[in-house]
Amino acid sequence: MHLFYEEIVFHHDITEPFLNKAKWVYVLISIFANIMFGVVHIHNVNGRWSSLIMYIVMGVWLQLVYIWDGRNIWQNIMTHMVYNGSISLLTIFSVIVMLLFGK
């Protein structure tokens, strides 16, 4: 459920008002929004600020998906869901492999 709010807030609400401004303003606001997207995931990396880079990069990628798909927030929501789902499946698979073959 959080991903709905994350996508709407960080990849639409924050950036959309700046869409018709100078390109550098939109890029600057997008960078800010994606840094904040990373910061809200601090709990995912046990508070390690250096590990937030992957979430900031993910935010930039989702921002690009939003722009390239004609600012369709549903595409972002689905992309975010697929990403989260694949991470969950990989985690489950890793646990099963460790239980079967680990020591």
PDB file of C-alpha atoms in Angstrom:
ATOM      1  CA  MET A   1       0.000   0.000   0.000  1.00  0.00           C
ATOM      2  CA  HIS A   2       2.879   2.352   0.730  1.00  0.00           C
ATOM      3  CA  LEU A   3       4.077   2.157  -2.849  1.00  0.00           C
ATOM      4  CA  PHE A   4       0.866   3.831  -4.049  1.00  0.00           C
ATOM      5  CA  TYR A   5       1.551   6.815  -1.817  1.00  0.00           C
ATOM      6  CA  GLU A   6       5.267   6.838  -2.629  1.00  0.00           C
ATOM      7  CA  GLU A   7       4.622   6.969  -6.349  1.00  0.00           C
ATOM      8  CA  ILE A   8       1.880   9.579  -6.130  1.00  0.00           C
ATOM      9  CA  VAL A   9       3.818  11.847  -3.760  1.00  0.00           C
ATOM     10  CA  PHE A  10       7.395  11.519  -5.028  1.00  0.00           C
ATOM     11  CA  HIS A  11       6.866  10.976  -8.757  1.00  0.00           C
ATOM     12  CA  HIS A  12       3.753  13.044  -9.321  1.00  0.00           C
ATOM     13  CA  ASP A  13       2.730  15.510  -6.612  1.00  0.00           C
ATOM     14  CA  ILE A  14       6.173  16.980  -5.941  1.00  0.00           C
ATOM     15  CA  THR A  15       7.336  17.197  -9.558  1.00  0.00           C
ATOM     16  CA  GLU A  16       4.164  17.846 -11.565  1.00  0.00           C
ATOM     17  CA  PRO A  17       3.738  21.530 -10.568  1.00  0.00           C
ATOM     18  CA  PHE A  18       7.212  22.200 -12.038  1.00  0.00           C
ATOM     19  CA  LEU A  19       6.628  20.437 -15.348  1.00  0.00           C
ATOM     20  CA  ASN A  20       6.092  23.652 -17.315  1.00  0.00           C
ATOM     21  CA  LYS A  21       8.947  25.518 -15.664  1.00  0.00           C
ATOM     22  CA  ALA A  22      12.499  25.654 -17.002  1.00  0.00           C
ATOM     23  CA  LYS A  23      13.911  22.179 -17.598  1.00  0.00           C
ATOM     24  CA  TRP A  24      16.667  22.689 -15.009  1.00  0.00           C
ATOM     25  CA  VAL A  25      14.035  23.530 -12.370  1.00  0.00           C
ATOM     26  CA  TYR A  26      12.140  20.305 -13.123  1.00  0.00           C
ATOM     27  CA  VAL A  27      15.386  18.295 -12.989  1.00  0.00           C
ATOM     28  CA  LEU A  28      16.378  19.921  -9.691  1.00  0.00           C
ATOM     29  CA  ILE A  29      12.964  19.218  -8.133  1.00  0.00           C
ATOM     30  CA  SER A  30      13.112  15.636  -9.461  1.00  0.00           C
ATOM     31  CA  ILE A  31      16.530  15.141  -7.847  1.00  0.00           C
ATOM     32  CA  PHE A  32      15.157  16.467  -4.557  1.00  0.00           C
ATOM     33  CA  ALA A  33      12.079  14.203  -4.797  1.00  0.00           C
ATOM     34  CA  ASN A  34      14.214  11.142  -5.502  1.00  0.00           C
ATOM     35  CA  ILE A  35      16.591  11.866  -2.635  1.00  0.00           C
ATOM     36  CA  MET A  36      13.530  12.060  -0.393  1.00  0.00           C
ATOM     37  CA  PHE A  37      12.269   8.798  -1.956  1.00  0.00           C
ATOM     38  CA  GLY A  38      15.547   7.232  -0.866  1.00  0.00           C
ATOM     39  CA  VAL A  39      15.370   8.731   2.619  1.00  0.00           C
ATOM     40  CA  VAL A  40      11.921   7.258   3.317  1.00  0.00           C
ATOM     41  CA  HIS A  41      13.493   3.834   2.710  1.00  0.00           C
ATOM     42  CA  ILE A  42      16.117   4.282   5.452  1.00  0.00           C
ATOM     43  CA  HIS A  43      14.417   1.549   7.485  1.00  0.00           C
ATOM     44  CA  ASN A  44      15.090  -0.923   4.632  1.00  0.00           C
ATOM     45  CA  VAL A  45      18.858  -0.523   5.064  1.00  0.00           C
ATOM     46  CA  ASN A  46      19.011  -0.482   8.875  1.00  0.00           C
ATOM     47  CA  GLY A  47      19.767   3.219   9.004  1.00  0.00           C
ATOM     48  CA  ARG A  48      22.905   3.074   6.826  1.00  0.00           C
ATOM     49  CA  TRP A  49      22.879   6.300   4.846  1.00  0.00           C
ATOM     50  CA  SER A  50      25.474   4.996   2.382  1.00  0.00           C
ATOM     51  CA  SER A  51      23.077   2.225   1.338  1.00  0.00           C
ATOM     52  CA  LEU A  52      20.416   4.717   0.305  1.00  0.00           C
ATOM     53  CA  ILE A  53      22.098   5.219  -3.064  1.00  0.00           C
ATOM     54  CA  MET A  54      20.302   2.198  -4.520  1.00  0.00           C
ATOM     55  CA  TYR A  55      16.931   3.644  -3.469  1.00  0.00           C
ATOM     56  CA  ILE A  56      17.782   7.037  -4.904  1.00  0.00           C
ATOM     57  CA  VAL A  57      18.784   5.356  -8.181  1.00  0.00           C
ATOM     58  CA  MET A  58      15.518   3.381  -8.078  1.00  0.00           C
ATOM     59  CA  GLY A  59      13.664   6.666  -7.581  1.00  0.00           C
ATOM     60  CA  VAL A  60      15.412   8.226 -10.577  1.00  0.00           C
ATOM     61  CA  TRP A  61      14.546   5.168 -12.666  1.00  0.00           C
ATOM     62  CA  LEU A  62      10.889   5.396 -11.600  1.00  0.00           C
ATOM     63  CA  GLN A  63      10.900   9.130 -12.392  1.00  0.00           C
ATOM     64  CA  LEU A  64      12.155   8.320 -15.885  1.00  0.00           C
ATOM     65  CA  VAL A  65       9.452   5.654 -16.293  1.00  0.00           C
ATOM     66  CA  TYR A  66       6.907   8.303 -15.287  1.00  0.00           C
ATOM     67  CA  ILE A  67       8.224  10.791 -17.857  1.00  0.00           C
ATOM     68  CA  TRP A  68       8.721   8.281 -20.689  1.00  0.00           C
ATOM     69  CA  ASP A  69       5.234   6.820 -20.254  1.00  0.00           C
ATOM     70  CA  GLY A  70       3.516  10.170 -20.614  1.00  0.00           C
ATOM     71  CA  ARG A  71       3.261  10.833 -16.866  1.00  0.00           C
ATOM     72  CA  ASN A  72       1.094   7.758 -16.282  1.00  0.00           C
ATOM     73  CA  ILE A  73       1.313   7.142 -12.534  1.00  0.00           C
ATOM     74  CA  TRP A  74      -0.251   3.683 -12.900  1.00  0.00           C
ATOM     75  CA  GLN A  75       2.751   2.514 -14.902  1.00  0.00           C
ATOM     76  CA  ASN A  76       4.947   3.603 -11.999  1.00  0.00           C
ATOM     77  CA  ILE A  77       2.761   1.837  -9.481  1.00  0.00           C
ATOM     78  CA  MET A  78       2.872  -1.399 -11.502  1.00  0.00           C
ATOM     79  CA  THR A  79       6.645  -1.109 -12.046  1.00  0.00           C
ATOM     80  CA  HIS A  80       7.153  -0.527  -8.317  1.00  0.00           C
ATOM     81  CA  MET A  81       4.932  -3.539  -7.521  1.00  0.00           C
ATOM     82  CA  VAL A  82       6.877  -5.793  -9.891  1.00  0.00           C
ATOM     83  CA  TYR A  83      10.171  -4.627  -8.375  1.00  0.00           C
ATOM     84  CA  ASN A  84       8.989  -5.213  -4.796  1.00  0.00           C
ATOM     85  CA  GLY A  85       7.486  -8.566  -5.777  1.00  0.00           C
ATOM     86  CA  SER A  86      10.688  -9.740  -7.434  1.00  0.00           C
ATOM     87  CA  ILE A  87      12.708  -8.778  -4.342  1.00  0.00           C
ATOM     88  CA  SER A  88      10.256 -10.733  -2.170  1.00  0.00           C
ATOM     89  CA  LEU A  89      10.448 -13.792  -4.425  1.00  0.00           C
ATOM     90  CA  LEU A  90      14.252 -13.681  -4.446  1.00  0.00           C
ATOM     91  CA  THR A  91      14.276 -13.468  -0.660  1.00  0.00           C
ATOM     92  CA  ILE A  92      11.940 -16.459  -0.332  1.00  0.00           C
ATOM     93  CA  PHE A  93      14.005 -18.417  -2.847  1.00  0.00           C
ATOM     94  CA  SER A  94      17.218 -17.595  -0.940  1.00  0.00           C
ATOM     95  CA  VAL A  95      15.699 -18.756   2.345  1.00  0.00           C
ATOM     96  CA  ILE A  96      14.548 -22.034   0.771  1.00  0.00           C
ATOM     97  CA  VAL A  97      18.002 -22.655  -0.741  1.00  0.00           C
ATOM     98  CA  MET A  98      19.672 -21.925   2.606  1.00  0.00           C
ATOM     99  CA  LEU A  99      17.282 -24.264   4.421  1.00  0.00           C
ATOM    100  CA  LEU A 100      17.880 -27.058   1.907  1.00  0.00           C
ATOM    101  CA  PHE A 101      21.614 -26.690   1.287  1.00  0.00           C
ATOM    102  CA  GLY A 102      23.010 -24.398   3.981  1.00  0.00           C
ATOM    103  CA  LYS A 103      24.734 -25.422   7.147  1.00  0.00           C
TER     104      LYS A 103
END
